Coordinates of C-alpha atoms in Angstrom, one line a residue:
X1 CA 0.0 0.0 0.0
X2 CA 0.8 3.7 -0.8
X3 CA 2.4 5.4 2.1
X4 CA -0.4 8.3 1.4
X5 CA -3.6 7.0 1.5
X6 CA -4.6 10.3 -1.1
X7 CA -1.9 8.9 -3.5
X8 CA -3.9 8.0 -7.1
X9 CA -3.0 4.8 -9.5
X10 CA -2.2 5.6 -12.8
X11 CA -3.4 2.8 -15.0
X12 CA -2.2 1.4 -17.9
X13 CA -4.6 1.5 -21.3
X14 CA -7.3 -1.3 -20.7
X15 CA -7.4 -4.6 -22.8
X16 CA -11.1 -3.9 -24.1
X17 CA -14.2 -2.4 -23.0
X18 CA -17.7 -3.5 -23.1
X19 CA -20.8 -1.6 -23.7
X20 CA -23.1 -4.3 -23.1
X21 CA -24.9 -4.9 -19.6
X22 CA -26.4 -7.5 -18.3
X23 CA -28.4 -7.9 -14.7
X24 CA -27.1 -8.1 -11.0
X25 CA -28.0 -9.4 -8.1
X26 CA -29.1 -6.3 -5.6
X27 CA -29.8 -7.9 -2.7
X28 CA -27.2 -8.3 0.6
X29 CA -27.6 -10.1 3.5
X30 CA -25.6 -7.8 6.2
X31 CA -25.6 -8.7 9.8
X32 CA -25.9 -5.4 12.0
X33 CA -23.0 -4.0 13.2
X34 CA -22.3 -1.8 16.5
X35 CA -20.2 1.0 15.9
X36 CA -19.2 3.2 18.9
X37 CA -17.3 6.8 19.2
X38 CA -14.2 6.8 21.2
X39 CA -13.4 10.9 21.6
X40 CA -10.2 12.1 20.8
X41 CA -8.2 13.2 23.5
X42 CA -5.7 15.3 21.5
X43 CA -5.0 17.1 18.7
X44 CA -2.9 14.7 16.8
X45 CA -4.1 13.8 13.1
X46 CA -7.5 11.4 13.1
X47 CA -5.0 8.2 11.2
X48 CA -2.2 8.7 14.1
X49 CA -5.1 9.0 16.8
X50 CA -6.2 5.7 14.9
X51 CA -3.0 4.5 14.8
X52 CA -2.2 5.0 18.9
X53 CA -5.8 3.3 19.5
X54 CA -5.4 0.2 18.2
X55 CA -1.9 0.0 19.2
X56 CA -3.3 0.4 22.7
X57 CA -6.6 -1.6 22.5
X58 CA -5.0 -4.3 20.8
X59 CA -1.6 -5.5 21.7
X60 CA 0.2 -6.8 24.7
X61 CA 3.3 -8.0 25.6
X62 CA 4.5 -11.2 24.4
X63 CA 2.6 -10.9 21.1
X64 CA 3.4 -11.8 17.9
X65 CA 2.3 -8.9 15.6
X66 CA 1.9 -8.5 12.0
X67 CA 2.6 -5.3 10.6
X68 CA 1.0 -3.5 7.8
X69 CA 1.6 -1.2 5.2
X70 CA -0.2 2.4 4.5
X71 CA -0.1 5.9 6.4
X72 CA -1.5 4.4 9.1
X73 CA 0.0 2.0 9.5
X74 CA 3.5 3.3 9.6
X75 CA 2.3 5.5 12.7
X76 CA 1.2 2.4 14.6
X77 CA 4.7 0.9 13.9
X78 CA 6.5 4.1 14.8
X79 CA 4.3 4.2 17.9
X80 CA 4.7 1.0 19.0
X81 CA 8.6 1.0 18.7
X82 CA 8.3 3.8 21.0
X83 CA 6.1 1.7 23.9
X84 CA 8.7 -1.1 23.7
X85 CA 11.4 1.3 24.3
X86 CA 9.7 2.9 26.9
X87 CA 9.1 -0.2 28.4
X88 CA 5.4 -0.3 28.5
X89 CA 5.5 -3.2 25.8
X90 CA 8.0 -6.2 26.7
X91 CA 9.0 -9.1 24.2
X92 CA 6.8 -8.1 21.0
X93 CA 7.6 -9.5 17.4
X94 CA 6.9 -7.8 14.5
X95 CA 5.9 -10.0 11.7
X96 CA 6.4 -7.1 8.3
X97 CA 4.0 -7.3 5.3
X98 CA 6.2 -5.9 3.3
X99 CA 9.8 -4.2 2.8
X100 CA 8.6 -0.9 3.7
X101 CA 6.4 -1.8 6.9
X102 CA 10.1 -4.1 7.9
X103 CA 11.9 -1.1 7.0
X104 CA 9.7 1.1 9.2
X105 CA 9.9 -1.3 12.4
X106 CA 13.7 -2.1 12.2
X107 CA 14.0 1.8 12.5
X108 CA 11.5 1.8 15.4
X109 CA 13.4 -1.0 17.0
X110 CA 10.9 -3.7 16.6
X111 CA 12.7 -6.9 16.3
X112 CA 11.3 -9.0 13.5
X113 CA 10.3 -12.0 12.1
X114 CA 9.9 -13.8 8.9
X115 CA 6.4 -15.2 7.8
X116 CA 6.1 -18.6 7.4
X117 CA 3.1 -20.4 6.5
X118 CA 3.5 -22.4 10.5
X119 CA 4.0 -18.9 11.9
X120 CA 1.3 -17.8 14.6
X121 CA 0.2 -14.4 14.8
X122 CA -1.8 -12.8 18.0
X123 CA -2.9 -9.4 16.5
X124 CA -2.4 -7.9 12.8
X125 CA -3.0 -4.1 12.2
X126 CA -3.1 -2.7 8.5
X127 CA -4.3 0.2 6.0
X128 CA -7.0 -0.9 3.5
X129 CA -7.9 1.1 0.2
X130 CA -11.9 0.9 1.1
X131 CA -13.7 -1.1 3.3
X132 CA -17.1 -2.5 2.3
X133 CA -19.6 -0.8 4.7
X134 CA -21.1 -3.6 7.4
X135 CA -19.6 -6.3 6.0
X136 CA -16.0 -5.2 7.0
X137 CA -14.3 -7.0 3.6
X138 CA -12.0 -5.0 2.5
X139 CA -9.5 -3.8 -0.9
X140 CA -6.1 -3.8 -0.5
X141 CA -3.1 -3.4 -3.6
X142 CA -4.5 -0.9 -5.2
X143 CA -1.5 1.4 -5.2
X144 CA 1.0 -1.2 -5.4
X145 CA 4.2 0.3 -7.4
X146 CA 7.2 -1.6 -6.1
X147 CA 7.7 -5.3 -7.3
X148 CA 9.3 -6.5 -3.8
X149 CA 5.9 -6.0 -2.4
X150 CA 3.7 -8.8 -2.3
X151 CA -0.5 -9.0 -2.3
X152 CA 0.0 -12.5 -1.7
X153 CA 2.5 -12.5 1.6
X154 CA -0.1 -9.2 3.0
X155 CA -3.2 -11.6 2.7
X156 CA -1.2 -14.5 4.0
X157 CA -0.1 -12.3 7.1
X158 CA -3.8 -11.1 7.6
X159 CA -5.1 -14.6 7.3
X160 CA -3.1 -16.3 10.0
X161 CA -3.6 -13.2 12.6
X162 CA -5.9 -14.1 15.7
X163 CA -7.4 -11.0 14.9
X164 CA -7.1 -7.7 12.4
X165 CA -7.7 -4.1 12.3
X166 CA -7.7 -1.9 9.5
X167 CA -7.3 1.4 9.8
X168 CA -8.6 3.9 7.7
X169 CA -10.3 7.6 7.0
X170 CA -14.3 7.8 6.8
X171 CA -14.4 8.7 3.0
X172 CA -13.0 4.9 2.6
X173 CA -16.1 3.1 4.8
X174 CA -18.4 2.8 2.0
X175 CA -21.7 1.0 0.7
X176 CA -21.4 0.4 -3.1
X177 CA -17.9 0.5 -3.1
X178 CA -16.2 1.9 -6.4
X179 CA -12.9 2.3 -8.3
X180 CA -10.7 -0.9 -8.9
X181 CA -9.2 -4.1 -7.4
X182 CA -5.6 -5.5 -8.2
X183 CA -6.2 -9.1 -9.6
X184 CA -2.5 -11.4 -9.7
X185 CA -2.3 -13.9 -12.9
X186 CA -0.3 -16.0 -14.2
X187 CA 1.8 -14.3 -16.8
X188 CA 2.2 -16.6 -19.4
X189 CA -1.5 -16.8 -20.3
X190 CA -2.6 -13.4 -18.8
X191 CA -4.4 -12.0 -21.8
X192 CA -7.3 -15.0 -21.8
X193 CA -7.3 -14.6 -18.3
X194 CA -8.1 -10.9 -18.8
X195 CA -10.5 -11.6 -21.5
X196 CA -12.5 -13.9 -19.1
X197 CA -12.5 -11.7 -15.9
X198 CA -13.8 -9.5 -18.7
X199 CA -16.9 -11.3 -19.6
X200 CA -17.2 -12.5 -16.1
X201 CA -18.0 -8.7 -15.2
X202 CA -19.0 -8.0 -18.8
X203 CA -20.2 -4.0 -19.2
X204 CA -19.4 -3.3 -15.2
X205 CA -16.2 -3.6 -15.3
X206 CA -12.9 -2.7 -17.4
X207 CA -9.8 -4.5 -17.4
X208 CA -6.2 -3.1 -17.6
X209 CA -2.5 -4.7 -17.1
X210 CA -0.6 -2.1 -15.0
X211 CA 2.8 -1.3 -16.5
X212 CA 5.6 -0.7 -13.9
X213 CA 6.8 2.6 -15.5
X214 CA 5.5 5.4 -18.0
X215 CA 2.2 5.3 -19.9
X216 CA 1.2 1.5 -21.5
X217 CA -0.4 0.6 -24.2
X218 CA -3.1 -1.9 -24.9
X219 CA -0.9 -5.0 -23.0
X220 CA 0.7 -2.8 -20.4
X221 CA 3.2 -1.3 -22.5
X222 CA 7.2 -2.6 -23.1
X223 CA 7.4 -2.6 -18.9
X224 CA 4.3 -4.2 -17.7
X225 CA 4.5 -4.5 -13.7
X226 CA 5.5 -8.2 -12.5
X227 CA 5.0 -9.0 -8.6
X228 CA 8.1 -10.8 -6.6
X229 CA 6.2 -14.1 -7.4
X230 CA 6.3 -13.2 -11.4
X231 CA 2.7 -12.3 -11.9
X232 CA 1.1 -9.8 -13.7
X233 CA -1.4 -7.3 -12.3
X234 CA -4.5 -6.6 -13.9
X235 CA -6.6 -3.8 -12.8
X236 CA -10.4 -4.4 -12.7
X237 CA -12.1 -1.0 -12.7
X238 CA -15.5 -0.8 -12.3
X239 CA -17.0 1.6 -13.9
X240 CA -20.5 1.3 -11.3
X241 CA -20.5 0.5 -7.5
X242 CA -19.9 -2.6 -6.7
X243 CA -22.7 -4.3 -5.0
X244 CA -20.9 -6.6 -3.1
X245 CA -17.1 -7.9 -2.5
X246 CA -17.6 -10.9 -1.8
X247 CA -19.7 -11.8 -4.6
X248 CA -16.9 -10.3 -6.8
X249 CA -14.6 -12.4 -5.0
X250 CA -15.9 -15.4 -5.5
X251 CA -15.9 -14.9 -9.1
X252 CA -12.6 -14.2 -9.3
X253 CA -11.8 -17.3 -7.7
X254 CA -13.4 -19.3 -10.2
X255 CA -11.6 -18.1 -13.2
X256 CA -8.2 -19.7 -15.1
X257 CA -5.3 -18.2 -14.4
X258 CA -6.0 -16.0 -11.1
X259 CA -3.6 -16.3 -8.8
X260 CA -5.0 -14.2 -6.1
X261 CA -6.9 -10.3 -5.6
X262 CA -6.8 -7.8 -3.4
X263 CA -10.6 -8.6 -1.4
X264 CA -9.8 -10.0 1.8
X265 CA -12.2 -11.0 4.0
X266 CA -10.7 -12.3 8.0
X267 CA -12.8 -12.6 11.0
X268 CA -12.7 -11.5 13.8
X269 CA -12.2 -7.6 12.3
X270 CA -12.5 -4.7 13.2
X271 CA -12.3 -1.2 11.4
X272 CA -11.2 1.6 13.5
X273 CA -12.3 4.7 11.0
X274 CA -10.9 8.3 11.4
X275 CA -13.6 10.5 11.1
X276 CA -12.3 14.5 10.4
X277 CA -14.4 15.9 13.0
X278 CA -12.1 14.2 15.7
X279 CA -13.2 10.8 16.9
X280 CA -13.0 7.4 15.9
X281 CA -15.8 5.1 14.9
X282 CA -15.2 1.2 15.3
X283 CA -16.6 -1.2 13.5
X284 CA -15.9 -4.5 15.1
X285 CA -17.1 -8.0 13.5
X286 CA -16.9 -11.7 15.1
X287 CA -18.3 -13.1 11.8
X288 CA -19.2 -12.8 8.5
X289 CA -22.2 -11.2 7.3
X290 CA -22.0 -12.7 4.3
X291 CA -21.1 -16.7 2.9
X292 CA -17.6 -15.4 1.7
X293 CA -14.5 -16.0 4.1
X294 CA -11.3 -15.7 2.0
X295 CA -9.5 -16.9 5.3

């Protein structure tokens, strides 16, 4: 994730686009959810007061931690490298999502760990792009730019965590989500794979192969971007709201060639969401409100 969470995706030029329409499904189950205000008790910016709460609510000594990527999520890191060296936290282990989040800790003095798919993880904090309003699944990758990052190690991360928070900014709690979602394929065949995610969402949807550098052409230009696992990335943009996440998911997770995408759905989760007015509204989850569970 983009260290600013205002940061914008430049695509590359999309494979094809569809005029033609056909019918969704409008209707979502969503289990009620209980948000509650926690007031801000200083002036620090709503994501850091997010960042400090979670830190506080959620972790304790002797955990294992996994540590995300994003705005926020570098202010919880910085924040809880200071605890440790306080003393307030004793014998934490940071588990890093990425080369900039393990960057970030060793700085703060976290010591770290590698993921491994045994590892066990207490508590796992990160940013999401937008969160799907009650149901709490959430878009991650969309501002992906450097290949040592990996969709793939942040879901496996947030998957294996007792529990996970993402921290985000109201505008990004949303019903109908819109905009894109980062979809990993193979790279030898990617182009029927596109064509197929195409129809799949045929005349809701476009799909693009991000490039790495410079503006692309109509298969991602002469650089397109390839992931530390030697994927591509292709780019579904929905040109509607999406009605819901995890129905999109599941298609996705039918088709050839997909290697993985950046819905995630983990319970328990909660969403602690920085409102600008000062105060925090979390969203906390034991289960799903809806059949899909990508843990």
């Amino acid at each position: 994730m983009a260290s600013l969470a205002t940061s914008t995706l430049v695509y590359s030029t999309p494979v094809r686009i569809k005029t033609s329409s056909k019918p969704r499904s409008s209707s979502r189950t969503c289990k009620k959810t209980v948000p509650f205000l926690v007031t801000r008790a200083d002036s620090s910016s709503p994501l850091l007061h997010a960042a400090k709460h979670t830190v506080d609510k959620h972790i304790q000594s002797g955990m294992v931690v996994g540590l995300g990527s994003g705005q926020a999520s570098g202010m919880a890191i910085q924040y809880l490298g200071r605890l440790l060296r306080t003393g307030a936290l004793k014998d934490i282990v940071g588990v890093p999502m990425s080369v900039t989040s393990a960057s970030e800790a060793a700085k703060a003095g976290i010591p770290l760990d590698v993921y491994q798919d045994s590892s066990q993880i207490d508590f796992a904090f990160d940013d999401a792009d937008i969160i799907e309003e009650e149901t709490l699944v959430a878009i991650i990758g969309r501002r992906r730019s450097h290949s040592d990052e990996s969709i793939i190690q942040e879901k496996s991360i947030l998957k294996a965590a007792n529990k996970l928070v993402f921290m985000i900014t109201e505008n990004q709690y949303m019903g109908g989500p819109e905009g894109s979602i980062p979809v990993l394929v193979q790279a030898l065949n990617w182009m029927e794979t596109a064509e197929e995610i195409d129809d799949l969402f045929l005349g809701d949807a476009e799909v693009w192969r991000r490039s790495s550098i410079g503006q692309a052409g109509p298969t991602g230009g002469d650089f397109p971007f390839i992931t530390r696992e030697g994927h591509n990335v292709l780019d579904v943009i929905f040109t509607s709201p999406i009605q819901s996440l995890a129905e999109v998911a599941e298609g996705l997770d039918k088709v050839d060639g997909v290697v993985d995408h950046g819905v995630i759905s983990k319970f328990p989760c909660a969403a602690v969401i920085a409102a600008e007015s000062g105060g925090l509204n979390i969203v906390d989850r034991l289960s799903p409100s809806v059949g899909y569970d990508s843990s």
